[in-house]
Amino acid sequence: MAADNSTAGPGREVAVVAFAQTVHRRSTDQLSEVELVLPVLHDVLKQTGLTTDRIGFTCSGSSDYLAGRAFSFTMALDGVGAWPPISESHVEMDGAWALYEAWVKLRTGQADTALVYSYGKSSPGCVRDVLTRQLDPYTLAPLWPDAIALAALQTQALIDAGLADERALAATAMRSRRAAEANPHAQLRGSADVEELLKQPYEVRPLRRHDCPPVSDGAAAVVLAVGDTARALHTRPAWIRGIDHRIEAHQPGVRDLTESPSTRLAAVHAGAFDAPPDTAELHAPFSAQELILRRALDLSDGTEVNPSGGALAANPVMAAGLIRIGEAASRIQRGESRRALAHATSGPCLQQNLVAVLEGEQ
Amino acid sequence: MKTSDLLAGIPALAGAEPVTRVTIPARLDYTYTPGAAQSRFLNALTEQRLLGERCPQCTRVYIPPRGVCPTCGVATSEPVDLPHVGTVTTFCIVNIAARGLDVEVPYCYAYVLLDGAHVGLHARIGGIPHDQVHVGQRVEPVWREPDQTGVQSRPSLAAISHFRPTGEPDADPESYRRWM
Amino acid sequence: MSAAVNPAAVPAGPHRAVGQEPVAVVGVGQTRHVSARHDVSIAGLLREAAVRALEDAELTWADIDAVVIGKAPDFFEGVMMPELYLAEALGAVSKPMLRVHTAGSVGGSTALVAANLVAARVHGTVLTVAFEKQSESNAMWGLSLPVPFQAPLTAGAGGFFAPHVRAYMRRTGAPDHIGSLVAFKDRRNALKNPYAHLHEHDLTLEKVRSAPMLWDPIRYSETCPSSDGACAMVLTGVRGAARAPRPAAWMHGGAMRSEPTIFAGKDYVSPQAGRDCAADVYHQAGVVDPRRQIDLAEIYVPFSWYEPMWLENLGFADQGEGWKLVESGVTEMDGDLPVNPSGGVLSSNPIGASGMIRFAEAALQVRGEAGEHQIDGARLALGHAYGGGAQFFSMWLVGSERPDS
Ligand SMILES: [Zn+2]
């Protein structure tokens, strides 16, 4: 595609013009990864009327460890129809970071449209064990502290600091899953009330089952476009006003787990504090993490948090962050939000965080 | 700076032997599922059928089918029963055993283009000295006989032991030139 | 240009997208590549390369705005998303950190992602690092992990690529000894590169030619080693380059191209994605005759036969003629198109880093900083990487002059 000279070079405006996701499920035994991804790719192309040969750049996010095989992303590429050959890249990260790489590519002026997709099929392995392999291989991984145990440590720290109690956690879980009743893609929809939730046994104290995310298989895709190209592809593009990501130290022992300074720093760089958002889609797989993120982002009661139900309602690892951006963009495109914040996380106890601010046309 | 020099600066560690290797076994179990298209293919193998799938857009026939035409990005769904004969389009002789591969070395690893297919099937060529394997050679599958252990009843590519020459004259290079 | 080019691969409009910040390489660092670095952890290995790149640029960790890291599959070391654990060691705490994985081409792709951060003016100065510590696990095992429901026949990468080498030999009529000539040349070049893994002082052409066949037609001697190693670069813009203590290498073009792993009509010998990627890079740099205009190339050649194959794919030779450049000595250190003066992947192969080493060696050459394997007067150099089933390509052209000057 020829460069869109009206907005050439750094500083060009980039928008989300299409988003699609699967109905997330505990297991998709009958589908290979490419069969899982194909429908969402077709969906976003159909929404924009674009074909693969008119996409300037393609970027995906996925994990070999989740799939249980090396080079797993190479087969998913079949779903794109990469012929003639395409300009394409892949991050071994959540799709939110694939979107970031695509955003950078569009900002250089080398492309005007980008297809971003990601997928996670957790069902072949035990995701709780798989995620332990993310830890320092010499000092932490040999201890096999799983993702739930680490989240429990974080949650206990929050409770001990007087910043949350089990009732507040249950209320967060309940609100998320009740919001998910309106989301046909969510895996867990609806919730018992707080009193009922608090009667349940602990999974890993202080976490009960409702404080933890479901194990999900799912995929998502987004189309980005610049300037007038975006306006031509959607009547109401969701403009990315700012996007940034930051990482913290890895060792949970050297971090104050009750705070998320990398989220706050990313939000500062993304311009999130310039004006309050009316909507926030936060990638908080555990209930306590939503509370930590709300504080890091100074979210008030005026901001609706996770109207989709968030990761507590569906958590396809590697796609759940991209879905937050897609959900926020969809709210803007539907006219339900004027300014939305989207957040994605990676690593143990919110180690790495991405924040994007999206707005409709002014 | 050498590790020993670094340690010398810390009185409690002076003279300590640096740890240069630890072995940390890790085991993760995965249960793979083949997906819809490969399931159809694998199930057909148990009946000694070679089932490919045709792309509705470019009409190319893929075997094994992966559910998607990789150049068109659309689902393949029209099943195509392929004949049990094909052509060697290229090959190599493997003289090195890889851990986890249950094949005796040396063996001949080849691409076999089944008649009517547009991608080569990865296969072992047997029943012939390796120096007689050549590009253009016509070959056919040798199926493993169903055995008592029930291995055959499970859908698997192990249903085909290897390919062997049919004895026919070599294929016309034009018949496979575009699909090698 | 001699090789066929898909016109759709070349974007219309200006050579390079207008308004981009010119990208300069001001620091390069790598480790001495060896089969097993027992003296350092994964973090220590990376840090060694990163510190050397910072020292070359005379910068400190505080000068770095973001870190982009790349490596091949996580199974090679047995650490999932190792960038998380590496945040402290790479000085990335409180900074953005991206992790790229595009199979064997990843070292090149990682550098290009980092370069785009500078080109888009998202960041001023970026550290990019790629590595593999194959001794921590077993890469041959990682490459041969049984792919579910496929015939378990490809013993490592050599098994995968050997049939395509045979197809090349058959298609072009190249004589059998070409592969050995390339291997002998690259191993000789490696003697001049202190970072190279293989330093085979007693090697003779006869020894190369009589080595056993591993994956006939590929000999043991024509195969890359398995290495532990890392490579790092510091990339910056015009202002950063002005402050740099040593000459910068300027990026004149960069591109990635991908095609499917397996498809009807795929040309494994000369993949379209490679041709298109080269065409895009040449177009950005205004190169119309790569053979004449480019001074040297660092090409990803893990099996020696890939040198003539890529010479054709990259447009340095006509179809079927690549082996003649090898045979006539054109690609020797003193030929008129030296290929892999560093010794190449055939002499050092820390998989995830191998592509970045190609990019970095190209940069060292045009900076005049390549030491004993410096090619005199190198002004424009190609760095090339490929991966997957010869389906992912990443390349850059770097020059001694600013592209807009
Ligand atoms: Zn097709």
mmCIF file with all atom_site columns, N, CA and C in Angstrom, chain A residues 165-198:
data_model
loop_
_atom_site.group_PDB
_atom_site.id
_atom_site.type_symbol
_atom_site.label_atom_id
_atom_site.label_alt_id
_atom_site.label_comp_id
_atom_site.label_asym_id
_atom_site.label_entity_id
_atom_site.label_seq_id
_atom_site.pdbx_PDB_ins_code
_atom_site.Cartn_x
_atom_site.Cartn_y
_atom_site.Cartn_z
_atom_site.occupancy
_atom_site.B_iso_or_equiv
_atom_site.pdbx_formal_charge
_atom_site.auth_seq_id
_atom_site.auth_comp_id
_atom_site.auth_asym_id
_atom_site.auth_atom_id
_atom_site.pdbx_PDB_model_num
ATOM 1   N N  . ASP A 1 165 ? -9.928  -6.738  51.963 1.00 0.00 ? 165 ASP A N  1
ATOM 2   C CA . ASP A 1 165 ? -10.267 -7.889  52.790 1.00 0.00 ? 165 ASP A CA 1
ATOM 3   C C  . ASP A 1 165 ? -10.970 -8.910  51.906 1.00 0.00 ? 165 ASP A C  1
ATOM 4   N N  . GLU A 1 166 ? -11.249 -10.055 52.448 1.00 0.00 ? 166 GLU A N  1
ATOM 5   C CA . GLU A 1 166 ? -11.794 -11.134 51.620 1.00 0.00 ? 166 GLU A CA 1
ATOM 6   C C  . GLU A 1 166 ? -13.156 -10.746 51.053 1.00 0.00 ? 166 GLU A C  1
ATOM 7   N N  . ARG A 1 167 ? -13.874 -9.923  51.780 1.00 0.00 ? 167 ARG A N  1
ATOM 8   C CA . ARG A 1 167 ? -15.179 -9.471  51.305 1.00 0.00 ? 167 ARG A CA 1
ATOM 9   C C  . ARG A 1 167 ? -15.021 -8.580  50.054 1.00 0.00 ? 167 ARG A C  1
ATOM 10  N N  . ALA A 1 168 ? -14.042 -7.711  50.097 1.00 0.00 ? 168 ALA A N  1
ATOM 11  C CA . ALA A 1 168 ? -13.801 -6.842  48.930 1.00 0.00 ? 168 ALA A CA 1
ATOM 12  C C  . ALA A 1 168 ? -13.383 -7.667  47.713 1.00 0.00 ? 168 ALA A C  1
ATOM 13  N N  . LEU A 1 169 ? -12.595 -8.726  47.970 1.00 0.00 ? 169 LEU A N  1
ATOM 14  C CA . LEU A 1 169 ? -12.192 -9.603  46.862 1.00 0.00 ? 169 LEU A CA 1
ATOM 15  C C  . LEU A 1 169 ? -13.416 -10.287 46.266 1.00 0.00 ? 169 LEU A C  1
ATOM 16  N N  . ALA A 1 170 ? -14.267 -10.801 47.132 1.00 0.00 ? 170 ALA A N  1
ATOM 17  C CA . ALA A 1 170 ? -15.466 -11.507 46.656 1.00 0.00 ? 170 ALA A CA 1
ATOM 18  C C  . ALA A 1 170 ? -16.371 -10.552 45.888 1.00 0.00 ? 170 ALA A C  1
ATOM 19  N N  . ALA A 1 171 ? -16.464 -9.323  46.359 1.00 0.00 ? 171 ALA A N  1
ATOM 20  C CA . ALA A 1 171 ? -17.310 -8.337  45.673 1.00 0.00 ? 171 ALA A CA 1
ATOM 21  C C  . ALA A 1 171 ? -16.767 -8.055  44.270 1.00 0.00 ? 171 ALA A C  1
ATOM 22  N N  . THR A 1 172 ? -15.448 -8.014  44.162 1.00 0.00 ? 172 THR A N  1
ATOM 23  C CA . THR A 1 172 ? -14.821 -7.800  42.855 1.00 0.00 ? 172 THR A CA 1
ATOM 24  C C  . THR A 1 172 ? -15.131 -8.955  41.905 1.00 0.00 ? 172 THR A C  1
ATOM 25  N N  . ALA A 1 173 ? -14.981 -10.159 42.431 1.00 0.00 ? 173 ALA A N  1
ATOM 26  C CA . ALA A 1 173 ? -15.255 -11.344 41.605 1.00 0.00 ? 173 ALA A CA 1
ATOM 27  C C  . ALA A 1 173 ? -16.716 -11.378 41.183 1.00 0.00 ? 173 ALA A C  1
ATOM 28  N N  . MET A 1 174 ? -17.595 -11.086 42.116 1.00 0.00 ? 174 MET A N  1
ATOM 29  C CA . MET A 1 174 ? -19.030 -11.122 41.820 1.00 0.00 ? 174 MET A CA 1
ATOM 30  C C  . MET A 1 174 ? -19.370 -10.093 40.731 1.00 0.00 ? 174 MET A C  1
ATOM 31  N N  . ARG A 1 175 ? -18.853 -8.867  40.907 1.00 0.00 ? 175 ARG A N  1
ATOM 32  C CA . ARG A 1 175 ? -19.181 -7.830  39.948 1.00 0.00 ? 175 ARG A CA 1
ATOM 33  C C  . ARG A 1 175 ? -18.672 -8.195  38.551 1.00 0.00 ? 175 ARG A C  1
ATOM 34  N N  . SER A 1 176 ? -17.466 -8.759  38.479 1.00 0.00 ? 176 SER A N  1
ATOM 35  C CA . SER A 1 176 ? -16.897 -9.143  37.182 1.00 0.00 ? 176 SER A CA 1
ATOM 36  C C  . SER A 1 176 ? -17.770 -10.180 36.480 1.00 0.00 ? 176 SER A C  1
ATOM 37  N N  . ARG A 1 177 ? -18.116 -11.207 37.220 1.00 0.00 ? 177 ARG A N  1
ATOM 38  C CA . ARG A 1 177 ? -18.822 -12.321 36.574 1.00 0.00 ? 177 ARG A CA 1
ATOM 39  C C  . ARG A 1 177 ? -20.277 -11.960 36.288 1.00 0.00 ? 177 ARG A C  1
ATOM 40  N N  . ARG A 1 178 ? -20.842 -11.047 37.075 1.00 0.00 ? 178 ARG A N  1
ATOM 41  C CA . ARG A 1 178 ? -22.193 -10.591 36.745 1.00 0.00 ? 178 ARG A CA 1
ATOM 42  C C  . ARG A 1 178 ? -22.160 -9.676  35.517 1.00 0.00 ? 178 ARG A C  1
ATOM 43  N N  . ALA A 1 179 ? -21.096 -8.871  35.389 1.00 0.00 ? 179 ALA A N  1
ATOM 44  C CA . ALA A 1 179 ? -20.956 -8.045  34.184 1.00 0.00 ? 179 ALA A CA 1
ATOM 45  C C  . ALA A 1 179 ? -20.823 -8.939  32.954 1.00 0.00 ? 179 ALA A C  1
ATOM 46  N N  . ALA A 1 180 ? -20.189 -10.083 33.150 1.00 0.00 ? 180 ALA A N  1
ATOM 47  C CA . ALA A 1 180 ? -19.952 -10.999 32.022 1.00 0.00 ? 180 ALA A CA 1
ATOM 48  C C  . ALA A 1 180 ? -21.243 -11.616 31.490 1.00 0.00 ? 180 ALA A C  1
ATOM 49  N N  . GLU A 1 181 ? -22.331 -11.485 32.248 1.00 0.00 ? 181 GLU A N  1
ATOM 50  C CA . GLU A 1 181 ? -23.615 -12.015 31.760 1.00 0.00 ? 181 GLU A CA 1
ATOM 51  C C  . GLU A 1 181 ? -23.998 -11.350 30.439 1.00 0.00 ? 181 GLU A C  1
ATOM 52  N N  . ALA A 1 182 ? -23.538 -10.122 30.244 1.00 0.00 ? 182 ALA A N  1
ATOM 53  C CA . ALA A 1 182 ? -23.851 -9.403  28.998 1.00 0.00 ? 182 ALA A CA 1
ATOM 54  C C  . ALA A 1 182 ? -22.796 -9.649  27.918 1.00 0.00 ? 182 ALA A C  1
ATOM 55  N N  . ASN A 1 183 ? -21.823 -10.494 28.203 1.00 0.00 ? 183 ASN A N  1
ATOM 56  C CA . ASN A 1 183 ? -20.728 -10.741 27.256 1.00 0.00 ? 183 ASN A CA 1
ATOM 57  C C  . ASN A 1 183 ? -20.822 -12.169 26.721 1.00 0.00 ? 183 ASN A C  1
ATOM 58  N N  . PRO A 1 184 ? -21.289 -12.318 25.484 1.00 0.00 ? 184 PRO A N  1
ATOM 59  C CA . PRO A 1 184 ? -21.503 -13.672 24.945 1.00 0.00 ? 184 PRO A CA 1
ATOM 60  C C  . PRO A 1 184 ? -20.212 -14.464 24.764 1.00 0.00 ? 184 PRO A C  1
ATOM 61  N N  . HIS A 1 185 ? -19.040 -13.786 24.836 1.00 0.00 ? 185 HIS A N  1
ATOM 62  C CA . HIS A 1 185 ? -17.765 -14.484 24.654 1.00 0.00 ? 185 HIS A CA 1
ATOM 63  C C  . HIS A 1 185 ? -17.199 -15.019 25.965 1.00 0.00 ? 185 HIS A C  1
ATOM 64  N N  . ALA A 1 186 ? -17.763 -14.584 27.081 1.00 0.00 ? 186 ALA A N  1
ATOM 65  C CA . ALA A 1 186 ? -17.184 -14.945 28.383 1.00 0.00 ? 186 ALA A CA 1
ATOM 66  C C  . ALA A 1 186 ? -17.424 -16.415 28.698 1.00 0.00 ? 186 ALA A C  1
ATOM 67  N N  . GLN A 1 187 ? -16.525 -16.927 29.510 1.00 0.00 ? 187 GLN A N  1
ATOM 68  C CA . GLN A 1 187 ? -16.600 -18.340 29.887 1.00 0.00 ? 187 GLN A CA 1
ATOM 69  C C  . GLN A 1 187 ? -17.395 -18.520 31.180 1.00 0.00 ? 187 GLN A C  1
ATOM 70  N N  . LEU A 1 188 ? -17.143 -17.658 32.168 1.00 0.00 ? 188 LEU A N  1
ATOM 71  C CA . LEU A 1 188 ? -17.879 -17.710 33.437 1.00 0.00 ? 188 LEU A CA 1
ATOM 72  C C  . LEU A 1 188 ? -18.817 -16.514 33.480 1.00 0.00 ? 188 LEU A C  1
ATOM 73  N N  . ARG A 1 189 ? -20.093 -16.767 33.508 1.00 0.00 ? 189 ARG A N  1
ATOM 74  C CA . ARG A 1 189 ? -21.070 -15.686 33.463 1.00 0.00 ? 189 ARG A CA 1
ATOM 75  C C  . ARG A 1 189 ? -22.031 -15.865 34.622 1.00 0.00 ? 189 ARG A C  1
ATOM 76  N N  . GLY A 1 190 ? -22.144 -14.792 35.417 1.00 0.00 ? 190 GLY A N  1
ATOM 77  C CA . GLY A 1 190 ? -23.023 -14.837 36.584 1.00 0.00 ? 190 GLY A CA 1
ATOM 78  C C  . GLY A 1 190 ? -22.273 -15.280 37.824 1.00 0.00 ? 190 GLY A C  1
ATOM 79  N N  . SER A 1 191 ? -22.792 -14.912 38.972 1.00 0.00 ? 191 SER A N  1
ATOM 80  C CA . SER A 1 191 ? -22.104 -15.232 40.221 1.00 0.00 ? 191 SER A CA 1
ATOM 81  C C  . SER A 1 191 ? -23.106 -15.262 41.360 1.00 0.00 ? 191 SER A C  1
ATOM 82  N N  . ALA A 1 192 ? -22.821 -16.097 42.334 1.00 0.00 ? 192 ALA A N  1
ATOM 83  C CA . ALA A 1 192 ? -23.576 -16.054 43.591 1.00 0.00 ? 192 ALA A CA 1
ATOM 84  C C  . ALA A 1 192 ? -23.244 -14.738 44.301 1.00 0.00 ? 192 ALA A C  1
ATOM 85  N N  . ASP A 1 193 ? -24.002 -14.381 45.312 1.00 0.00 ? 193 ASP A N  1
ATOM 86  C CA . ASP A 1 193 ? -23.705 -13.128 46.010 1.00 0.00 ? 193 ASP A CA 1
ATOM 87  C C  . ASP A 1 193 ? -22.531 -13.302 46.969 1.00 0.00 ? 193 ASP A C  1
ATOM 88  N N  . VAL A 1 194 ? -22.078 -12.192 47.496 1.00 0.00 ? 194 VAL A N  1
ATOM 89  C CA . VAL A 1 194 ? -20.850 -12.178 48.294 1.00 0.00 ? 194 VAL A CA 1
ATOM 90  C C  . VAL A 1 194 ? -20.941 -13.125 49.489 1.00 0.00 ? 194 VAL A C  1
ATOM 91  N N  . GLU A 1 195 ? -22.075 -13.114 50.181 1.00 0.00 ? 195 GLU A N  1
ATOM 92  C CA . GLU A 1 195 ? -22.221 -13.972 51.372 1.00 0.00 ? 195 GLU A CA 1
ATOM 93  C C  . GLU A 1 195 ? -21.991 -15.435 50.994 1.00 0.00 ? 195 GLU A C  1
ATOM 94  N N  . GLU A 1 196 ? -22.576 -15.824 49.872 1.00 0.00 ? 196 GLU A N  1
ATOM 95  C CA . GLU A 1 196 ? -22.462 -17.203 49.420 1.00 0.00 ? 196 GLU A CA 1
ATOM 96  C C  . GLU A 1 196 ? -21.009 -17.518 49.045 1.00 0.00 ? 196 GLU A C  1
ATOM 97  N N  . LEU A 1 197 ? -20.353 -16.576 48.347 1.00 0.00 ? 197 LEU A N  1
ATOM 98  C CA . LEU A 1 197 ? -18.958 -16.791 47.917 1.00 0.00 ? 197 LEU A CA 1
ATOM 99  C C  . LEU A 1 197 ? -18.048 -16.982 49.125 1.00 0.00 ? 197 LEU A C  1
ATOM 100 N N  . LEU A 1 198 ? -18.291 -16.207 50.176 1.00 0.00 ? 198 LEU A N  1
ATOM 101 C CA . LEU A 1 198 ? -17.410 -16.260 51.348 1.00 0.00 ? 198 LEU A CA 1
ATOM 102 C C  . LEU A 1 198 ? -17.581 -17.546 52.152 1.00 0.00 ? 198 LEU A C  1
#
